[in-house]
Amino acid sequence: MSALFEPYTLREVTIPNRVWMPPMCQYSAAPEGPSAGAPGDWHFAHYAARAAGGTGLIIVEATAVSPEGRISPYDLGIWNDTQVEAFRRITGFLKSQGTVPGIQLAHAGRKASTERPWNGGAPLGAEAHGWQPLAPSALSFDDRHPVPAELTVDEIHAVVGRFADAARRALDAGFEIAEIHGAHGYLINEFLSPHSNRRTDAYGGSYENRVRFALEVVDAVRAVWPDGNPLFFRISATDWLENGGWTADDTVRFAAELHAHGIDLLDVSTGGNASGVSVPTGPGYQVPFAARVRTETPMPVAAVGLITEAEQAEKILANGEADAVLLGRELLRDPAWARRAARELGGAVHVPDQYHRSV
């Protein structure tokens, strides 16, 4: 059997194949009012199409644990019961297609309150549904972004509680896997990296202090997330800085700690925390970071980054570089990528009765 189409079990959840969809923001929720942050028709159609296409696990886009944790005013959120009810429509359909529904719990930190990317992505003020971003230190991401407000220790503890509350709601909404967003220059990543964390208290300075917030979030979420359900963590394995940033060595060290705190799989990406850096992109360019974690720690991993072809994905798994692959842009282009890959590799994938003529 093709490795790409072997089921994969974590705790008590079995994912039917190793073709997974990573979180990709759609910036399509209402920015204010009673439905603010709730998924709508666009989100349902978007995720339903990939489930009908045979994707084994769909991790719903970065979903904010609080209003100020959104990347943009148009992001999804899971801080109230209206949002929970709207998500149930999506999780119910995904399960009906044999797809495992996952959700990424997120806080954007200093990169919050921005316009949608196709409108330029510029920071927004209060006149355009914007707000004051929060961060570990009063350091802006770049010259365009405002200086964020530095979180107090009490505010840090409150954010930890917000992640736990969001996890409870995610379970109520029907999600079977939760992922904590610790990558791409958002709040948890900002605490991890010395590039963005200049604190001098218990949450800054040494490696042990800089990982404290992330581990507190993990512990708080794991405490309310059922023992039988997997918990993922997404990480940027490197800031791509020559000096003064988070490194691949840090990631390997941290992965072992995350595993000891109850994280079941590391979703390995890179970058996003430093502006103006040069990233050597190419097919599978982030896979070596995932492979190193898998080799040097007990942590299972998923690889991401310009994985586009069925044979390429199969080789990553067959070589033991990852336990699963996450296809982003390719699943945007082709919602039925898993079905096509199954035909190429001789694998089996769920096909809705209505689409039986496509097999």
XYZ file of N, CA and C in Angstrom, residues 197-339:
429
model
N 11.481 38.900 21.633
C 11.252 38.882 23.075
C 12.454 39.494 23.785
N 12.269 40.709 24.308
C 13.338 41.399 25.025
C 12.983 41.597 26.502
N 12.087 40.776 27.001
C 11.658 40.908 28.392
C 12.810 40.548 29.336
N 12.702 41.085 30.554
C 13.711 40.794 31.572
C 13.110 40.093 32.786
N 11.831 39.683 32.666
C 11.187 38.975 33.775
C 11.207 37.468 33.520
N 10.308 36.726 34.121
C 10.286 35.265 34.006
C 9.889 34.774 32.624
N 9.450 35.674 31.748
C 9.028 35.286 30.401
C 10.007 35.740 29.320
N 11.196 36.155 29.709
C 12.165 36.608 28.715
C 13.588 36.360 29.153
N 14.490 36.528 28.184
C 15.907 36.356 28.486
C 16.399 34.979 28.116
N 16.483 34.073 29.061
C 17.009 32.728 28.817
C 16.045 31.903 27.975
N 16.574 30.842 27.384
C 15.726 29.903 26.644
C 14.589 29.410 27.531
N 14.899 29.017 28.764
C 13.883 28.485 29.675
C 12.765 29.493 29.929
N 13.113 30.755 30.031
C 12.091 31.776 30.249
C 11.275 32.047 28.994
N 11.934 32.036 27.845
C 11.231 32.346 26.600
C 10.235 31.254 26.195
N 10.472 30.011 26.597
C 9.523 28.936 26.265
C 8.418 28.804 27.315
N 8.517 29.560 28.398
C 7.572 29.407 29.516
C 6.127 29.635 29.087
N 5.882 30.723 28.362
C 4.510 31.034 27.938
C 3.945 29.918 27.068
N 4.721 29.449 26.100
C 4.245 28.378 25.218
C 3.885 27.135 26.018
N 4.717 26.749 26.962
C 4.440 25.553 27.749
C 3.249 25.754 28.665
N 3.047 26.970 29.168
C 1.860 27.237 29.977
C 0.588 27.107 29.136
N 0.642 27.581 27.888
C -0.508 27.425 26.992
C -0.766 25.947 26.713
N 0.296 25.212 26.396
C 0.147 23.778 26.131
C -0.469 23.069 27.336
N 0.040 23.337 28.525
C -0.485 22.672 29.721
C -1.949 23.030 29.964
N -2.305 24.292 29.740
C -3.686 24.722 29.969
C -4.637 24.075 28.971
N -4.217 23.978 27.720
C -5.064 23.350 26.701
C -5.147 21.852 26.924
N -4.004 21.229 27.218
C -4.006 19.772 27.428
C -4.885 19.399 28.621
N -4.975 20.285 29.618
C -5.774 20.002 30.811
C -7.267 19.933 30.512
N -7.716 20.634 29.472
C -9.149 20.630 29.130
C -9.441 19.830 27.871
N -8.422 19.454 27.135
C -8.596 18.671 25.908
C -8.599 17.192 26.294
N -9.548 16.396 25.807
C -9.665 15.011 26.269
C -8.399 14.187 26.024
N -8.148 13.259 26.935
C -6.965 12.405 26.814
C -6.954 11.611 25.511
N -8.125 11.307 24.978
C -8.198 10.510 23.764
C -8.027 11.299 22.481
N -7.932 12.633 22.591
C -7.837 13.474 21.397
C -6.439 14.059 21.252
N -5.897 14.040 20.032
C -4.540 14.562 19.822
C -4.485 16.082 19.912
N -3.309 16.552 20.331
C -3.012 17.981 20.377
C -1.728 18.228 19.600
N -1.800 19.104 18.599
C -0.648 19.452 17.761
C -0.086 20.807 18.193
N 1.128 21.071 17.723
C 1.749 22.387 17.916
C 2.420 22.757 16.600
N 2.107 23.936 16.078
C 2.787 24.400 14.859
C 3.937 25.317 15.251
N 5.095 25.052 14.665
C 6.288 25.806 15.008
C 6.979 26.317 13.764
N 7.593 27.485 13.877
C 8.560 27.939 12.872
C 9.928 27.456 13.339
N 10.481 26.490 12.616
C 11.708 25.827 13.064
C 12.911 26.753 13.064
N 12.846 27.840 12.306
C 13.920 28.827 12.298
C 13.356 30.186 11.919
N 13.983 31.235 12.449
C 13.644 32.599 12.029
C 14.375 32.981 10.747
N 15.291 32.121 10.273
C 16.125 32.405 9.103
C 17.020 33.629 9.339
N 17.458 33.794 10.587
C 18.389 34.867 10.915
C 19.758 34.267 11.229
N 20.815 34.952 10.833
C 22.149 34.453 11.129
C 22.471 34.555 12.609
N 21.939 35.581 13.266
C 22.201 35.789 14.685
C 20.958 36.342 15.377
N 20.788 35.956 16.634
C 19.755 36.573 17.452
C 18.350 36.089 17.233
N 18.181 34.924 16.610
C 16.836 34.418 16.372
C 16.650 33.009 16.896
N 15.455 32.486 16.710
C 15.128 31.089 17.030
C 15.776 30.202 15.972
N 16.346 29.057 16.387
C 17.119 28.221 15.481
C 16.577 26.794 15.407
N 17.100 26.039 14.444
C 16.734 24.628 14.315
C 17.147 23.837 15.552
N 18.281 24.191 16.156
C 18.696 23.532 17.397
C 17.688 23.785 18.514
N 17.189 25.029 18.600
C 16.163 25.341 19.591
C 14.917 24.495 19.364
N 14.559 24.328 18.091
C 13.352 23.564 17.757
C 13.476 22.116 18.206
N 14.619 21.504 17.963
C 14.817 20.117 18.383
C 14.712 20.002 19.910
N 15.354 20.908 20.602
C 15.289 20.903 22.067
C 13.858 21.091 22.554
N 13.156 22.042 21.949
C 11.796 22.354 22.375
C 10.824 21.229 22.029
N 11.042 20.564 20.908
C 10.160 19.473 20.502
C 10.117 18.378 21.563
N 11.264 18.047 22.115
C 11.295 17.027 23.158
C 10.510 17.478 24.386
N 10.604 18.763 24.728
C 9.856 19.290 25.869
C 8.353 19.294 25.594
N 7.974 19.696 24.389
C 6.558 19.685 24.023
C 5.983 18.276 24.116
N 6.750 17.307 23.651
C 6.295 15.918 23.716
C 6.055 15.510 25.167
N 6.943 15.906 26.059
C 6.790 15.581 27.476
C 5.579 16.276 28.094
N 5.143 17.383 27.504
C 3.983 18.129 28.016
C 2.677 17.709 27.333
N 2.705 16.691 26.503
C 1.464 16.157 25.947
C 1.142 16.539 24.525
N 2.084 17.157 23.813
C 1.878 17.422 22.382
C 2.130 16.122 21.621
N 1.230 15.807 20.697
C 1.288 14.528 19.991
C 1.963 14.601 18.633
N 2.026 15.795 18.049
C 2.644 15.936 16.729
C 3.074 17.373 16.530
N 4.254 17.555 15.930
C 4.756 18.887 15.623
C 4.550 19.160 14.137
N 3.852 20.240 13.853
C 3.591 20.712 12.499
C 4.699 21.721 12.184
N 5.652 21.317 11.327
C 6.910 22.045 11.197
C 6.917 22.968 9.979
N 6.905 24.272 10.238
C 7.040 25.288 9.216
C 8.290 26.099 9.544
N 8.462 27.255 8.922
C 9.590 28.132 9.232
C 9.193 29.586 9.000
N 10.000 30.501 9.578
C 9.927 31.917 9.251
C 8.709 32.652 9.777
N 8.620 33.919 9.380
C 7.482 34.768 9.689
C 7.676 35.704 10.859
N 8.775 35.543 11.612
C 8.950 36.374 12.799
C 9.900 37.546 12.581
N 10.611 37.543 11.484
C 11.554 38.622 11.188
C 11.301 39.119 9.773
N 11.215 40.421 9.601
C 10.974 40.986 8.272
C 12.280 41.105 7.501
N 12.173 41.075 6.176
C 13.316 41.323 5.316
C 14.346 40.221 5.250
N 14.008 39.010 5.704
C 14.979 37.916 5.652
C 14.893 37.202 4.315
N 15.979 36.546 3.937
C 16.030 35.773 2.703
C 15.781 34.308 3.025
N 14.751 33.744 2.415
C 14.391 32.340 2.655
C 14.639 31.551 1.375
N 15.477 30.519 1.425
C 15.800 29.736 0.231
C 14.704 28.738 -0.102
N 13.650 29.209 -0.731
C 12.510 28.351 -1.024
C 12.790 27.447 -2.224
N 12.045 26.352 -2.264
C 12.121 25.376 -3.340
C 11.278 24.191 -2.948
N 11.065 23.233 -3.844
C 10.240 22.073 -3.521
C 10.693 21.377 -2.238
N 9.778 21.268 -1.278
C 10.081 20.575 -0.034
C 11.126 21.250 0.830
N 11.294 22.563 0.706
C 12.415 23.242 1.367
C 12.362 23.195 2.895
N 11.183 22.938 3.472
C 11.088 22.879 4.929
C 11.129 21.455 5.473
N 11.110 20.471 4.587
C 11.078 19.069 5.012
C 12.282 18.702 5.882
N 13.517 19.155 5.571
C 14.650 18.768 6.424
C 14.494 19.164 7.891
N 13.785 20.251 8.166
C 13.562 20.652 9.554
C 12.649 19.644 10.259
N 11.603 19.193 9.563
C 10.723 18.172 10.127
C 11.477 16.864 10.318
N 12.281 16.497 9.325
C 13.024 15.239 9.392
C 13.975 15.216 10.578
N 14.599 16.344 10.854
C 15.536 16.392 11.974
C 14.813 16.183 13.302
N 13.656 16.811 13.472
C 12.888 16.617 14.702
C 12.489 15.154 14.845
N 12.042 14.555 13.752
C 11.591 13.157 13.804
C 12.741 12.217 14.139
N 13.943 12.536 13.654
C 15.103 11.686 13.891
C 15.675 11.842 15.288
N 15.671 13.072 15.801
C 16.393 13.363 17.042
C 15.517 13.421 18.281
N 14.187 13.296 18.115
C 13.284 13.345 19.266
C 12.210 12.277 19.101
N 11.425 12.015 20.150
C 10.322 11.057 20.022
C 9.074 11.642 19.379
N 9.146 12.909 18.940
C 7.968 13.622 18.452
C 7.629 13.256 17.008
N 6.411 12.770 16.726
C 5.948 12.644 15.341
C 5.853 14.025 14.696
N 5.981 14.078 13.370
C 5.979 15.365 12.681
C 5.149 15.303 11.405
N 4.677 16.475 11.002
C 4.084 16.663 9.680
C 4.922 17.699 8.950
N 5.179 17.444 7.666
C 6.019 18.326 6.859
C 5.158 19.179 5.948
N 5.655 20.398 5.685
C 4.928 21.353 4.852
C 5.935 22.165 4.057
N 5.507 22.762 2.961
C 6.381 23.658 2.210
C 6.641 23.222 0.788
N 5.818 23.699 -0.144
C 5.964 23.406 -1.575
C 6.036 21.907 -1.848
N 5.137 21.175 -1.198
C 4.913 19.763 -1.524
C 3.728 19.747 -2.482
N 3.966 19.343 -3.714
C 2.941 19.499 -4.754
C 2.606 18.217 -5.501
N 3.549 17.282 -5.607
C 3.353 16.092 -6.434
C 3.164 14.849 -5.576
N 2.365 13.913 -6.082
C 2.081 12.683 -5.335
C 3.354 11.897 -5.042
N 4.215 11.730 -6.027
C 5.441 10.967 -5.820
C 6.365 11.664 -4.819
N 6.399 12.981 -4.852
C 7.198 13.741 -3.893
C 6.704 13.490 -2.472
N 5.383 13.558 -2.267
C 4.812 13.323 -0.943
C 5.066 11.891 -0.488
N 4.911 10.950 -1.392
C 5.144 9.545 -1.065
C 6.585 9.309 -0.630
N 7.518 9.940 -1.311
C 8.942 9.758 -0.999
C 9.279 10.312 0.380
N 8.681 11.450 0.744
C 8.922 12.033 2.066
C 8.533 11.047 3.160
N 7.392 10.397 2.996
C 6.933 9.442 3.994
C 7.750 8.160 3.951
N 8.014 7.665 2.754
C 8.767 6.420 2.606
C 10.179 6.544 3.160
N 10.755 7.730 3.054
C 12.110 7.967 3.568
C 12.146 8.214 5.075
N 10.984 8.258 5.695
C 10.941 8.489 7.134
C 11.201 9.924 7.538
N 11.006 10.869 6.611
C 11.240 12.275 6.929
C 10.072 12.912 7.665
N 8.898 12.318 7.565
C 7.705 12.842 8.233
C 6.679 11.732 8.349
N 5.695 11.968 9.204
C 4.605 11.008 9.387
C 3.387 11.359 8.536
N 3.345 12.611 8.071
C 2.252 13.071 7.208
C 2.733 14.304 6.472
N 2.010 14.667 5.405
C 2.342 15.878 4.661
C 1.138 16.815 4.674
N 1.443 18.108 4.728
C 0.424 19.150 4.701
C 0.557 19.905 3.393
N -0.503 19.914 2.600
C -0.486 20.575 1.304
C -1.350 21.820 1.358
N -0.725 22.973 1.206
C -1.448 24.230 1.284
C -1.913 24.723 -0.064
N -1.019 25.369 -0.789
C -1.405 25.955 -2.073
C -1.968 24.911 -3.027
N -1.430 23.702 -2.970
C -1.888 22.683 -3.913
C -3.348 22.296 -3.657
N -3.759 22.286 -2.389
C -5.162 21.999 -2.108
C -6.062 23.183 -2.423
N -5.511 24.393 -2.439
C -6.296 25.523 -2.931
C -6.543 25.377 -4.425
N -5.523 24.895 -5.144
C -5.664 24.717 -6.594
C -6.562 23.531 -6.942
N -6.445 22.464 -6.164
C -7.114 21.211 -6.514
C -7.714 20.590 -5.256
N -8.997 20.845 -4.968
C -9.616 20.282 -3.766
C -9.611 18.758 -3.728
N -9.528 18.115 -4.882
C -9.541 16.652 -4.954
C -8.136 16.088 -5.177
N -7.116 16.787 -4.707
C -5.736 16.333 -4.879
C -5.544 14.919 -4.338
N -6.137 14.611 -3.198
C -5.975 13.285 -2.595
C -6.518 12.193 -3.500
N -7.646 12.468 -4.147
C -8.232 11.463 -5.042
C -7.329 11.234 -6.248
